[in-house]
Amino acid sequence: VDFAVLDPEGQGQGQVVTCSGTRRDGSIRVVRSGVAFDERASLPLPGVKAMWSLHASGCGGGGGGSGGGVAPARLVLSFVSETRLLAMARDEEEGDHLAEVEEGGGFDTESATVFAASLAGGAAIVQATSRCLLLLDAASLAQLGVWSPPDGAAITLAAAHGTTLLLATAGRTVALLRCDPAAGEPIALLATRAFEHEVACLALRPPAAAPSPPDASLDASDADVPMETDSGGACGGEPLLAAVGSWTSFSLSLLSLPSLAPCGTTPLGDKGVVPRSLAFYAPAAAPHEYLLCGLGDGKLLYFPLPTAEDAAPVLGAPKAVPLATQPLSLVAYTADDGEPLVFCCSERPALVHASAGQLLFSSVNLPAAHALAPFSCDALPGCLAAADEESLLLGNVLSPARRSGGGSYRRPQVSTYRLGEQPRRIAPLPTRRALALLTSAGERAVPGGEETERYKLRVFDDSSFAELASAHLLPDEAGLSILVSGLGEEEAAEAAAGSSVGGLGGGGGGGYIVVGTAHILPDEPEPTSGRILVFELQEGSLELRHEAAVRGAVYSLAELSSGLLLAGVNNKLQLFEWEAGAPRLALRAEHCGHILVLYVQARADFILVGDLMKSITLLQWSAGELTELARDVNANWMTAVAFLDDDTFLGAENALNLFAARKRADAPTEEERGRLEVVCEFHLGEFVNRFRRGSLTMQMREAGAEPLPTMLYGSVNGVVGVVASLPQELYVRLAKVQTALSRVVKGVGGLSHASWRSFVNDRKTADAHGFIDGDLIEAFLD
């Protein structure tokens, strides 16, 4: 019936909150796109700075204990000045639960951990603190070896794969070590290299697809950088390439292993933005392997790497994707089905995966995650452990959300909150983190008597959906429209304070809830009276600040950029001004000549009116008057309208069609300028109730290109769809693909695609034009 687009967590990704269902089956549905994190358990544990998981091979991920000398799955949590070691435990009273390991053996729990990992084979683990590197037995945690930097510098970073470990120290040195408990020297130093700047991040490339690069000699610019190399080589299954990011030089370097010889240095270009995390990513579904780099400003860079047949690894031109606003921390891991994934930890968590040969970046439905580690065990198979500022969460990324055959983790996730009555209209209150709903429920004055509809205004928290306040309308009154607005009071306050911040730009940011109603009388075919109610949300209650009587039903409400209120009242568009001193709504202007003004949208000083029978009309508020600029002369029975931009307008009509019309400001005659030109027509097959600007997917600016403007629509059948405005060049290309596909892809029952998408109503028939059928284009990818 209606829906709103909001971002309650501030993650830069919209979620749709719908008014769905009828009567007692009415509900609020929350639709989110992206990766669903299914929380299985949580533990109040503030202060976690980093975490790693330790697994021993052959233990099946560990169950409740470590009997028989087999190590269970363990979770290493690093705090500011200490480390905690957790493992799954089992007892008769509590069952499977996460408990702290009391016998830490040689594991250092009195220092913050820099890095921890299980070595290949799972017989040993390593723990790096700022003072030293510890090699420990996986089952007993007994120390097998200790190594400290010869110059006494603090260890700041480390990465491991197989038995190879790469670490960096505060003395601008990178060291390569071999950790093998079966060798005569459990921890052997293979090579060191001194850098001009301190290392900010590093990563090892897994050997599966890594070519064997030749040891490159130093460039002339690196001649003053010393290097030491011990004898020894990388054995089979060990990484042959490393990546290092620097704090001050804002660059990435590739190093050949085991010599640590440089393969090349790539400047990041954006001076002042430090690389904070690196991860190699080799998706099976993509043509390239990639080096991912998380920056300090929340952007993710991804560099294509050469295939195994290339002689020397060289970083290709990067692409940038803004995922967050705070530094990214990348965690590469493998899902239970064997697919490699990269989790991006930040205040807006995201998952990097691949589908149809392309990298995809999907937001994760977590408020925040600044540390993460895979923690699969018998009690929680495929589990991930994630930490935010206050707690530790255990859960799963829902792989059932993947599309069959497509490999995409992105899919709408729908949550339902039952109301017990029918929701009619919805509007968000972002300043109060709340939602305002108009609902109706059947009531009987006496048992067994006639049931009548009773309308109510209800306010809910936009996260928990707990009811905050409510107010009943009159018994014979129906709530038809709702708007959240500041009614110009914020602008007045800002102007008085000398603020340069702009106005509300169409409402939604204020503190008043404006409701349009109609009095429903049995002897009236059309309502002849109604009210405009102005409520203010107080602590636990709704206060009625003002009511204005009008001569008709208030079918629609909208706000101009200047804080003026527009109301569609029967066949008139009326404009009101809020007088805060009184307080009251004063009628300033009106525009007649409509059948029924069902839909009103505003953009700056332009007004778009959707009529019951007379299609759409464009008006302007100028010089204290409402002036008609142009109208669509076609007789469309409108169900929804929206601005695409200042000159283009989108409409839906009751024969399940969409169309777009354009203002002809450059037409030679006044008569032609007064007519809107229909530039796009398309049969959607859905009865559209509402358009809202927004997107369900993360809006990313890739390679300098702005994301496409998108408009969401909701239909009677429960469909949420998207209409995107395409650049001309892309539209022409996709139109050719659409034409070619329509010859190959046969419709259900052999129906012609052209016939199905033709604009048809009881007044005209026209071939579809100006629209690209996204469902058909997607068939090409499948």
Short mmCIF file of N, CA and C in Angstrom, two decimals, residues 161-308:
data_model
loop_
_atom_site.label_atom_id
_atom_site.label_comp_id
_atom_site.label_asym_id
_atom_site.label_seq_id
_atom_site.Cartn_x
_atom_site.Cartn_y
_atom_site.Cartn_z
N HIS A 161 51.12 -18.10 6.11
CA HIS A 161 50.48 -19.09 5.25
C HIS A 161 51.38 -20.31 5.23
N GLY A 162 50.78 -21.50 5.43
CA GLY A 162 51.60 -22.70 5.50
C GLY A 162 52.51 -22.62 6.71
N THR A 163 53.82 -22.75 6.48
CA THR A 163 54.79 -22.57 7.56
C THR A 163 55.55 -21.27 7.40
N THR A 164 55.14 -20.43 6.45
CA THR A 164 55.81 -19.16 6.19
C THR A 164 55.13 -18.05 6.98
N LEU A 165 55.95 -17.21 7.62
CA LEU A 165 55.42 -16.09 8.38
C LEU A 165 56.19 -14.83 8.00
N LEU A 166 55.47 -13.78 7.68
CA LEU A 166 56.04 -12.49 7.34
C LEU A 166 55.63 -11.49 8.41
N LEU A 167 56.60 -10.80 8.98
CA LEU A 167 56.26 -9.82 10.02
C LEU A 167 57.02 -8.53 9.79
N ALA A 168 56.45 -7.46 10.36
CA ALA A 168 57.06 -6.13 10.26
C ALA A 168 57.30 -5.61 11.66
N THR A 169 58.35 -4.80 11.79
CA THR A 169 58.68 -4.22 13.08
C THR A 169 58.64 -2.70 12.99
N ALA A 170 58.64 -2.08 14.16
CA ALA A 170 58.62 -0.62 14.22
C ALA A 170 59.92 -0.02 13.69
N GLY A 171 60.95 -0.85 13.52
CA GLY A 171 62.21 -0.37 12.97
C GLY A 171 62.25 -0.38 11.46
N ARG A 172 61.09 -0.42 10.80
CA ARG A 172 60.95 -0.36 9.34
C ARG A 172 61.59 -1.56 8.65
N THR A 173 61.53 -2.69 9.31
CA THR A 173 62.10 -3.92 8.77
C THR A 173 61.01 -4.96 8.60
N VAL A 174 61.09 -5.68 7.48
CA VAL A 174 60.22 -6.82 7.22
C VAL A 174 61.07 -8.08 7.28
N ALA A 175 60.61 -9.08 8.02
CA ALA A 175 61.36 -10.33 8.18
C ALA A 175 60.51 -11.49 7.71
N LEU A 176 61.15 -12.44 7.02
CA LEU A 176 60.50 -13.66 6.55
C LEU A 176 61.05 -14.82 7.37
N LEU A 177 60.15 -15.59 7.97
CA LEU A 177 60.56 -16.71 8.83
C LEU A 177 59.87 -17.98 8.41
N ARG A 178 60.52 -19.11 8.70
CA ARG A 178 59.93 -20.43 8.52
C ARG A 178 59.71 -21.02 9.90
N CYS A 179 58.47 -21.38 10.21
CA CYS A 179 58.10 -21.94 11.51
C CYS A 179 57.73 -23.39 11.33
N ASP A 180 58.62 -24.31 11.70
CA ASP A 180 58.41 -25.74 11.51
C ASP A 180 58.83 -26.45 12.78
N PRO A 181 57.90 -26.92 13.61
CA PRO A 181 58.28 -27.56 14.87
C PRO A 181 59.08 -28.84 14.67
N ALA A 182 59.02 -29.46 13.49
CA ALA A 182 59.75 -30.70 13.25
C ALA A 182 61.18 -30.46 12.81
N ALA A 183 61.52 -29.21 12.47
CA ALA A 183 62.86 -28.90 12.01
C ALA A 183 63.80 -28.75 13.19
N GLY A 184 65.11 -28.82 12.90
CA GLY A 184 66.09 -28.64 13.95
C GLY A 184 66.03 -27.27 14.56
N GLU A 185 65.73 -26.26 13.73
CA GLU A 185 65.53 -24.88 14.20
C GLU A 185 64.05 -24.54 13.99
N PRO A 186 63.23 -24.60 15.05
CA PRO A 186 61.79 -24.42 14.87
C PRO A 186 61.42 -23.11 14.20
N ILE A 187 62.11 -22.03 14.53
CA ILE A 187 61.86 -20.73 13.91
C ILE A 187 63.14 -20.30 13.21
N ALA A 188 63.13 -20.30 11.88
CA ALA A 188 64.31 -19.97 11.09
C ALA A 188 64.07 -18.67 10.33
N LEU A 189 65.02 -17.75 10.45
CA LEU A 189 64.95 -16.49 9.71
C LEU A 189 65.46 -16.71 8.29
N LEU A 190 64.63 -16.44 7.29
CA LEU A 190 65.00 -16.64 5.89
C LEU A 190 65.54 -15.38 5.25
N ALA A 191 64.93 -14.24 5.53
CA ALA A 191 65.36 -13.00 4.90
C ALA A 191 64.81 -11.81 5.66
N THR A 192 65.49 -10.68 5.52
CA THR A 192 64.99 -9.42 6.06
C THR A 192 65.17 -8.33 5.01
N ARG A 193 64.35 -7.33 5.08
CA ARG A 193 64.50 -6.17 4.20
C ARG A 193 64.11 -4.92 4.97
N ALA A 194 64.94 -3.90 4.84
CA ALA A 194 64.67 -2.61 5.49
C ALA A 194 63.97 -1.69 4.50
N PHE A 195 62.94 -1.02 4.99
CA PHE A 195 62.18 -0.08 4.17
C PHE A 195 62.47 1.35 4.60
N GLU A 196 62.26 2.25 3.66
CA GLU A 196 62.48 3.66 3.96
C GLU A 196 61.43 4.19 4.92
N HIS A 197 60.20 3.65 4.84
CA HIS A 197 59.10 4.10 5.68
C HIS A 197 58.54 2.92 6.47
N GLU A 198 57.87 3.24 7.57
CA GLU A 198 57.30 2.19 8.40
C GLU A 198 56.15 1.50 7.67
N VAL A 199 56.05 0.19 7.88
CA VAL A 199 55.06 -0.63 7.18
C VAL A 199 53.70 -0.46 7.85
N ALA A 200 52.66 -0.23 7.03
CA ALA A 200 51.30 -0.04 7.54
C ALA A 200 50.47 -1.31 7.45
N CYS A 201 50.75 -2.17 6.47
CA CYS A 201 49.98 -3.39 6.28
C CYS A 201 50.78 -4.35 5.40
N LEU A 202 50.46 -5.63 5.49
CA LEU A 202 51.14 -6.61 4.64
C LEU A 202 50.24 -7.83 4.47
N ALA A 203 50.55 -8.62 3.45
CA ALA A 203 49.76 -9.82 3.15
C ALA A 203 50.62 -10.78 2.35
N LEU A 204 50.33 -12.08 2.49
CA LEU A 204 50.97 -13.13 1.72
C LEU A 204 50.00 -13.67 0.68
N ARG A 205 50.50 -13.89 -0.53
CA ARG A 205 49.67 -14.44 -1.58
C ARG A 205 49.66 -15.96 -1.48
N PRO A 206 48.50 -16.58 -1.32
CA PRO A 206 48.44 -18.05 -1.28
C PRO A 206 49.03 -18.63 -2.55
N PRO A 207 49.65 -19.80 -2.48
CA PRO A 207 50.43 -20.31 -3.61
C PRO A 207 49.62 -20.94 -4.72
N ALA A 208 48.33 -21.14 -4.56
CA ALA A 208 47.56 -21.91 -5.55
C ALA A 208 47.71 -21.36 -6.95
N ALA A 209 47.59 -20.03 -7.08
CA ALA A 209 47.66 -19.43 -8.41
C ALA A 209 48.85 -18.51 -8.57
N ALA A 210 49.78 -18.55 -7.59
CA ALA A 210 50.88 -17.61 -7.64
C ALA A 210 51.98 -18.08 -8.56
N PRO A 211 52.41 -17.28 -9.56
CA PRO A 211 53.53 -17.65 -10.38
C PRO A 211 54.83 -17.53 -9.60
N SER A 212 55.88 -18.10 -10.10
CA SER A 212 57.17 -18.03 -9.45
C SER A 212 57.96 -16.89 -10.06
N PRO A 213 57.96 -15.71 -9.43
CA PRO A 213 58.61 -14.56 -10.04
C PRO A 213 60.11 -14.65 -9.92
N PRO A 214 60.82 -14.13 -10.90
CA PRO A 214 62.27 -14.09 -10.77
C PRO A 214 62.66 -13.05 -9.74
N ASP A 215 63.75 -13.32 -9.00
CA ASP A 215 64.24 -12.35 -8.03
C ASP A 215 64.74 -11.14 -8.77
N ALA A 216 64.07 -10.02 -8.58
CA ALA A 216 64.45 -8.81 -9.28
C ALA A 216 65.58 -8.12 -8.55
N SER A 217 66.47 -7.52 -9.29
CA SER A 217 67.54 -6.74 -8.67
C SER A 217 66.99 -5.39 -8.26
N LEU A 218 67.68 -4.73 -7.35
CA LEU A 218 67.21 -3.46 -6.82
C LEU A 218 67.29 -2.38 -7.87
N ASP A 219 66.29 -1.51 -7.88
CA ASP A 219 66.35 -0.34 -8.74
C ASP A 219 67.39 0.63 -8.19
N ALA A 220 67.77 1.59 -9.03
CA ALA A 220 68.73 2.59 -8.57
C ALA A 220 68.18 3.38 -7.41
N SER A 221 66.85 3.58 -7.41
CA SER A 221 66.25 4.35 -6.31
C SER A 221 66.29 3.60 -5.01
N ASP A 222 66.47 2.25 -5.07
CA ASP A 222 66.50 1.43 -3.86
C ASP A 222 67.91 1.03 -3.47
N ALA A 223 68.92 1.61 -4.11
CA ALA A 223 70.28 1.16 -3.89
C ALA A 223 70.74 1.40 -2.46
N ASP A 224 70.13 2.38 -1.80
CA ASP A 224 70.58 2.69 -0.44
C ASP A 224 69.81 1.89 0.60
N VAL A 225 68.94 0.96 0.18
CA VAL A 225 68.16 0.17 1.12
C VAL A 225 68.86 -1.16 1.34
N PRO A 226 69.31 -1.48 2.54
CA PRO A 226 70.04 -2.72 2.78
C PRO A 226 69.13 -3.93 2.76
N MET A 227 69.69 -5.09 2.47
CA MET A 227 68.93 -6.33 2.44
C MET A 227 69.82 -7.47 2.90
N GLU A 228 69.27 -8.36 3.72
CA GLU A 228 69.99 -9.55 4.13
C GLU A 228 69.17 -10.75 3.72
N THR A 229 69.83 -11.83 3.32
CA THR A 229 69.14 -13.05 2.94
C THR A 229 69.87 -14.25 3.51
N ASP A 230 69.14 -15.09 4.25
CA ASP A 230 69.69 -16.35 4.71
C ASP A 230 69.40 -17.41 3.68
N SER A 231 70.13 -18.48 3.73
CA SER A 231 69.89 -19.58 2.80
C SER A 231 68.55 -20.21 3.11
N GLY A 232 67.97 -20.80 2.13
CA GLY A 232 66.66 -21.43 2.29
C GLY A 232 65.74 -21.00 1.21
N GLY A 233 64.82 -21.80 0.81
CA GLY A 233 63.87 -21.48 -0.23
C GLY A 233 62.49 -21.86 0.19
N ALA A 234 61.54 -21.40 -0.60
CA ALA A 234 60.15 -21.73 -0.32
C ALA A 234 59.87 -23.12 -0.79
N CYS A 235 59.39 -23.91 0.10
CA CYS A 235 59.07 -25.29 -0.26
C CYS A 235 57.72 -25.31 -0.95
N GLY A 236 57.34 -26.48 -1.46
CA GLY A 236 56.06 -26.60 -2.13
C GLY A 236 54.92 -26.25 -1.22
N GLY A 237 53.94 -25.51 -1.75
CA GLY A 237 52.80 -25.10 -0.96
C GLY A 237 53.03 -23.86 -0.14
N GLU A 238 54.16 -23.20 -0.27
CA GLU A 238 54.44 -21.97 0.45
C GLU A 238 54.23 -20.77 -0.46
N PRO A 239 53.88 -19.63 0.10
CA PRO A 239 53.65 -18.45 -0.74
C PRO A 239 54.94 -17.95 -1.38
N LEU A 240 54.80 -17.39 -2.58
CA LEU A 240 55.94 -16.91 -3.34
C LEU A 240 55.87 -15.41 -3.59
N LEU A 241 54.85 -14.74 -3.03
CA LEU A 241 54.68 -13.31 -3.27
C LEU A 241 54.07 -12.67 -2.03
N ALA A 242 54.53 -11.45 -1.72
CA ALA A 242 53.99 -10.69 -0.59
C ALA A 242 53.70 -9.28 -1.05
N ALA A 243 52.78 -8.62 -0.38
CA ALA A 243 52.45 -7.22 -0.63
C ALA A 243 52.63 -6.44 0.66
N VAL A 244 53.20 -5.24 0.55
CA VAL A 244 53.48 -4.40 1.71
C VAL A 244 53.01 -2.98 1.41
N GLY A 245 52.29 -2.38 2.34
CA GLY A 245 51.86 -0.98 2.23
C GLY A 245 52.60 -0.13 3.24
N SER A 246 52.94 1.10 2.86
CA SER A 246 53.75 1.98 3.71
C SER A 246 52.92 3.13 4.26
N TRP A 247 53.30 3.57 5.47
CA TRP A 247 52.59 4.65 6.14
C TRP A 247 52.79 5.98 5.44
N THR A 248 54.03 6.35 5.17
CA THR A 248 54.34 7.71 4.74
C THR A 248 54.40 7.86 3.23
N SER A 249 54.83 6.82 2.54
CA SER A 249 54.97 6.93 1.08
C SER A 249 53.65 6.72 0.35
N PHE A 250 52.60 6.23 1.06
CA PHE A 250 51.27 6.01 0.45
C PHE A 250 51.41 5.16 -0.82
N SER A 251 52.07 4.01 -0.69
CA SER A 251 52.32 3.15 -1.84
C SER A 251 52.24 1.69 -1.42
N LEU A 252 52.13 0.82 -2.44
CA LEU A 252 52.15 -0.62 -2.24
C LEU A 252 53.36 -1.20 -2.96
N SER A 253 54.01 -2.18 -2.33
CA SER A 253 55.16 -2.85 -2.93
C SER A 253 54.90 -4.35 -2.97
N LEU A 254 55.30 -4.99 -4.08
CA LEU A 254 55.26 -6.44 -4.20
C LEU A 254 56.67 -6.98 -3.97
N LEU A 255 56.76 -8.03 -3.16
CA LEU A 255 58.04 -8.65 -2.83
C LEU A 255 58.03 -10.11 -3.24
N SER A 256 59.14 -10.54 -3.88
CA SER A 256 59.30 -11.94 -4.23
C SER A 256 59.81 -12.71 -3.02
N LEU A 257 59.26 -13.90 -2.81
CA LEU A 257 59.69 -14.76 -1.71
C LEU A 257 60.44 -15.97 -2.26
N PRO A 258 61.49 -16.44 -1.56
CA PRO A 258 61.85 -16.10 -0.17
C PRO A 258 62.88 -14.99 -0.03
N SER A 259 63.28 -14.37 -1.13
CA SER A 259 64.37 -13.40 -1.04
C SER A 259 63.94 -12.02 -0.58
N LEU A 260 62.64 -11.73 -0.61
CA LEU A 260 62.10 -10.40 -0.32
C LEU A 260 62.59 -9.36 -1.31
N ALA A 261 62.99 -9.80 -2.52
CA ALA A 261 63.40 -8.86 -3.55
C ALA A 261 62.17 -8.13 -4.08
N PRO A 262 62.30 -6.81 -4.35
CA PRO A 262 61.12 -6.05 -4.81
C PRO A 262 60.76 -6.38 -6.25
N CYS A 263 59.48 -6.53 -6.51
CA CYS A 263 58.96 -6.73 -7.86
C CYS A 263 58.40 -5.45 -8.44
N GLY A 264 58.21 -4.44 -7.64
CA GLY A 264 57.67 -3.17 -8.12
C GLY A 264 56.93 -2.44 -7.02
N THR A 265 56.80 -1.13 -7.18
CA THR A 265 56.09 -0.28 -6.23
C THR A 265 55.04 0.53 -6.97
N THR A 266 53.83 0.59 -6.40
CA THR A 266 52.71 1.30 -7.02
C THR A 266 52.22 2.39 -6.08
N PRO A 267 52.33 3.68 -6.46
CA PRO A 267 51.77 4.74 -5.62
C PRO A 267 50.25 4.70 -5.64
N LEU A 268 49.65 5.01 -4.51
CA LEU A 268 48.19 4.99 -4.42
C LEU A 268 47.55 6.25 -4.97
N GLY A 269 48.34 7.29 -5.17
CA GLY A 269 47.81 8.49 -5.81
C GLY A 269 47.21 9.49 -4.85
N ASP A 270 46.36 9.03 -3.94
CA ASP A 270 45.68 9.95 -3.01
C ASP A 270 46.57 10.18 -1.81
N LYS A 271 47.38 11.23 -1.85
CA LYS A 271 48.29 11.53 -0.75
C LYS A 271 47.50 11.83 0.52
N GLY A 272 47.99 11.32 1.61
CA GLY A 272 47.34 11.56 2.89
C GLY A 272 46.41 10.44 3.31
N VAL A 273 46.09 9.51 2.39
CA VAL A 273 45.24 8.38 2.72
C VAL A 273 46.12 7.14 2.81
N VAL A 274 46.19 6.55 3.99
CA VAL A 274 47.13 5.47 4.26
C VAL A 274 46.49 4.13 3.96
N PRO A 275 47.23 3.19 3.33
CA PRO A 275 46.73 1.83 3.22
C PRO A 275 46.73 1.17 4.60
N ARG A 276 45.62 0.59 5.02
CA ARG A 276 45.50 0.05 6.37
C ARG A 276 45.38 -1.47 6.41
N SER A 277 45.01 -2.10 5.29
CA SER A 277 44.84 -3.55 5.31
C SER A 277 44.96 -4.08 3.90
N LEU A 278 45.55 -5.29 3.75
CA LEU A 278 45.73 -5.91 2.44
C LEU A 278 45.22 -7.35 2.48
N ALA A 279 44.75 -7.82 1.34
CA ALA A 279 44.33 -9.22 1.22
C ALA A 279 44.39 -9.62 -0.24
N PHE A 280 44.96 -10.79 -0.52
CA PHE A 280 44.92 -11.37 -1.86
C PHE A 280 43.61 -12.15 -2.00
N TYR A 281 43.00 -12.01 -3.16
CA TYR A 281 41.69 -12.63 -3.38
C TYR A 281 41.67 -13.28 -4.75
N ALA A 282 41.42 -14.59 -4.77
CA ALA A 282 41.41 -15.35 -6.02
C ALA A 282 40.06 -16.05 -6.18
N PRO A 283 39.02 -15.32 -6.61
CA PRO A 283 37.71 -15.96 -6.78
C PRO A 283 37.70 -16.89 -7.99
N ALA A 284 37.04 -18.02 -7.83
CA ALA A 284 36.98 -18.98 -8.94
C ALA A 284 36.14 -18.45 -10.09
N ALA A 285 35.20 -17.56 -9.79
CA ALA A 285 34.27 -17.09 -10.82
C ALA A 285 34.77 -15.87 -11.57
N ALA A 286 35.94 -15.36 -11.23
CA ALA A 286 36.45 -14.13 -11.86
C ALA A 286 37.68 -14.46 -12.72
N PRO A 287 37.92 -13.70 -13.79
CA PRO A 287 39.05 -13.99 -14.68
C PRO A 287 40.39 -13.60 -14.09
N HIS A 288 40.41 -12.81 -13.02
CA HIS A 288 41.66 -12.34 -12.44
C HIS A 288 41.73 -12.69 -10.98
N GLU A 289 42.96 -12.71 -10.49
CA GLU A 289 43.19 -12.64 -9.05
C GLU A 289 43.37 -11.18 -8.71
N TYR A 290 43.07 -10.82 -7.47
CA TYR A 290 43.09 -9.41 -7.09
C TYR A 290 43.88 -9.21 -5.81
N LEU A 291 44.47 -8.04 -5.70
CA LEU A 291 45.01 -7.55 -4.44
C LEU A 291 44.07 -6.47 -3.95
N LEU A 292 43.45 -6.70 -2.79
CA LEU A 292 42.53 -5.74 -2.20
C LEU A 292 43.27 -4.91 -1.16
N CYS A 293 43.00 -3.62 -1.17
CA CYS A 293 43.66 -2.69 -0.25
C CYS A 293 42.60 -1.83 0.42
N GLY A 294 42.47 -1.94 1.74
CA GLY A 294 41.56 -1.10 2.50
C GLY A 294 42.26 0.16 2.96
N LEU A 295 41.69 1.31 2.67
CA LEU A 295 42.31 2.60 2.98
C LEU A 295 41.77 3.17 4.29
N GLY A 296 42.48 4.19 4.77
CA GLY A 296 42.08 4.82 6.02
C GLY A 296 40.81 5.62 5.95
N ASP A 297 40.37 5.99 4.73
CA ASP A 297 39.14 6.78 4.58
C ASP A 297 37.93 5.91 4.24
N GLY A 298 38.07 4.58 4.34
CA GLY A 298 36.95 3.68 4.09
C GLY A 298 36.82 3.21 2.67
N LYS A 299 37.70 3.64 1.75
CA LYS A 299 37.64 3.16 0.37
C LYS A 299 38.35 1.81 0.26
N LEU A 300 37.89 1.02 -0.70
CA LEU A 300 38.54 -0.24 -1.02
C LEU A 300 39.11 -0.15 -2.43
N LEU A 301 40.40 -0.35 -2.56
CA LEU A 301 41.05 -0.44 -3.88
C LEU A 301 41.22 -1.90 -4.23
N TYR A 302 40.96 -2.24 -5.49
CA TYR A 302 41.27 -3.60 -5.93
C TYR A 302 42.08 -3.56 -7.22
N PHE A 303 43.24 -4.24 -7.16
CA PHE A 303 44.19 -4.28 -8.25
C PHE A 303 44.13 -5.66 -8.91
N PRO A 304 43.93 -5.74 -10.22
CA PRO A 304 44.02 -7.05 -10.88
C PRO A 304 45.46 -7.52 -10.91
N LEU A 305 45.66 -8.81 -10.67
CA LEU A 305 46.98 -9.42 -10.72
C LEU A 305 47.07 -10.32 -11.94
N PRO A 306 48.26 -10.56 -12.47
CA PRO A 306 48.40 -11.41 -13.65
C PRO A 306 48.09 -12.86 -13.33
N THR A 307 47.81 -13.63 -14.36
CA THR A 307 47.55 -15.04 -14.19
C THR A 307 48.87 -15.78 -13.99
N ALA A 308 48.78 -17.08 -13.68
CA ALA A 308 49.97 -17.85 -13.37
C ALA A 308 50.92 -17.96 -14.56
#
